[in-house]
Coordinates of C-alpha atoms in Angstrom, one line a residue:
M1 CA 0.2 0.2 -73.9
G2 CA 1.5 -3.3 -73.2
K3 CA 3.8 -5.4 -75.3
P4 CA 2.8 -6.7 -78.7
L5 CA 1.4 -10.2 -79.4
G6 CA 4.7 -11.5 -80.7
Y7 CA 6.4 -10.7 -77.3
Y8 CA 4.1 -13.3 -75.6
T9 CA 3.9 -15.9 -78.3
N10 CA 6.1 -17.5 -81.0
H11 CA 4.1 -15.5 -83.6
T12 CA 6.1 -13.6 -86.2
P13 CA 4.2 -10.6 -87.7
G14 CA 2.9 -11.4 -91.1
D15 CA 2.9 -15.1 -90.7
D16 CA 0.1 -17.2 -92.2
T17 CA -1.5 -18.4 -89.0
L18 CA -4.5 -17.7 -86.8
L19 CA -2.4 -15.3 -84.7
G20 CA -1.2 -13.6 -87.9
D21 CA -4.8 -13.1 -89.1
L22 CA -5.8 -11.8 -85.7
E23 CA -2.9 -9.3 -85.7
K24 CA -3.9 -8.1 -89.1
E25 CA -7.5 -7.6 -88.1
F26 CA -7.1 -6.3 -84.6
G27 CA -3.5 -4.8 -84.5
S28 CA -0.4 -6.1 -82.7
H29 CA -1.8 -5.0 -79.3
F30 CA -5.4 -6.0 -80.2
E31 CA -6.1 -2.3 -80.0
N32 CA -8.9 -2.6 -82.6
M33 CA -10.7 -5.2 -80.5
S34 CA -13.4 -4.2 -77.9
K35 CA -12.7 -4.7 -74.3
R36 CA -15.8 -7.0 -74.1
D37 CA -14.4 -9.2 -76.9
K38 CA -11.0 -9.4 -75.1
F39 CA -12.7 -10.6 -71.9
Y40 CA -14.6 -13.1 -74.0
L41 CA -11.4 -14.5 -75.4
I42 CA -9.8 -14.6 -71.9
N43 CA -12.8 -16.6 -70.8
S44 CA -12.6 -19.0 -73.7
L45 CA -8.9 -19.6 -73.2
A46 CA -9.3 -20.1 -69.5
L47 CA -12.2 -22.6 -70.0
S48 CA -10.0 -24.5 -72.5
L49 CA -7.1 -24.6 -70.1
C50 CA -9.3 -25.7 -67.1
G51 CA -11.0 -28.5 -69.0
E52 CA -13.5 -29.8 -66.6
A53 CA -14.1 -28.7 -63.0
A54 CA -12.3 -31.9 -61.8
G55 CA -9.1 -30.9 -60.2
I56 CA -10.3 -27.4 -59.4
S57 CA -10.6 -26.9 -55.6
N58 CA -14.0 -26.5 -54.0
R59 CA -12.8 -23.2 -52.5
A60 CA -12.0 -21.8 -56.0
I61 CA -15.4 -22.9 -57.2
A62 CA -17.1 -21.2 -54.2
V63 CA -15.1 -18.0 -54.6
G64 CA -16.1 -17.9 -58.3
V65 CA -19.7 -18.0 -57.3
Q66 CA -19.2 -15.3 -54.7
L67 CA -17.5 -13.0 -57.2
M68 CA -20.5 -13.0 -59.5
P69 CA -22.4 -10.1 -57.9
M70 CA -19.3 -7.9 -57.8
P71 CA -19.3 -4.7 -60.0
T72 CA -18.0 -5.2 -63.5
S73 CA -15.1 -2.9 -62.9
T74 CA -14.0 -5.0 -59.9
K75 CA -14.2 -8.2 -61.9
Q76 CA -12.1 -6.6 -64.7
D77 CA -9.5 -5.5 -62.1
L78 CA -9.4 -9.0 -60.6
I79 CA -8.9 -10.5 -64.1
R80 CA -5.9 -8.2 -64.7
F81 CA -4.5 -9.1 -61.2
L82 CA -4.9 -12.8 -61.7
I83 CA -3.3 -12.7 -65.2
D84 CA -0.3 -11.0 -63.7
Q85 CA 0.0 -13.8 -61.1
V86 CA -0.1 -16.7 -63.6

């Protein structure tokens, strides 16, 4: 299992914030959250960080389209890989 939420954020266990509420509900490693829900949150956060497509290279957009037909397990592996690179 990876490191807890507080390792990656300025969250302190038990604090009265959204992160505190999420930790209470899903556990400090989000172990009580489904994998599908985790990927949804990754998607939501990534979209928020990207804003609009302006500034994203045409090549990245093209690759994103090309990745769509890949098997789910490969997509999940690529997400893990990319997270480690950021």
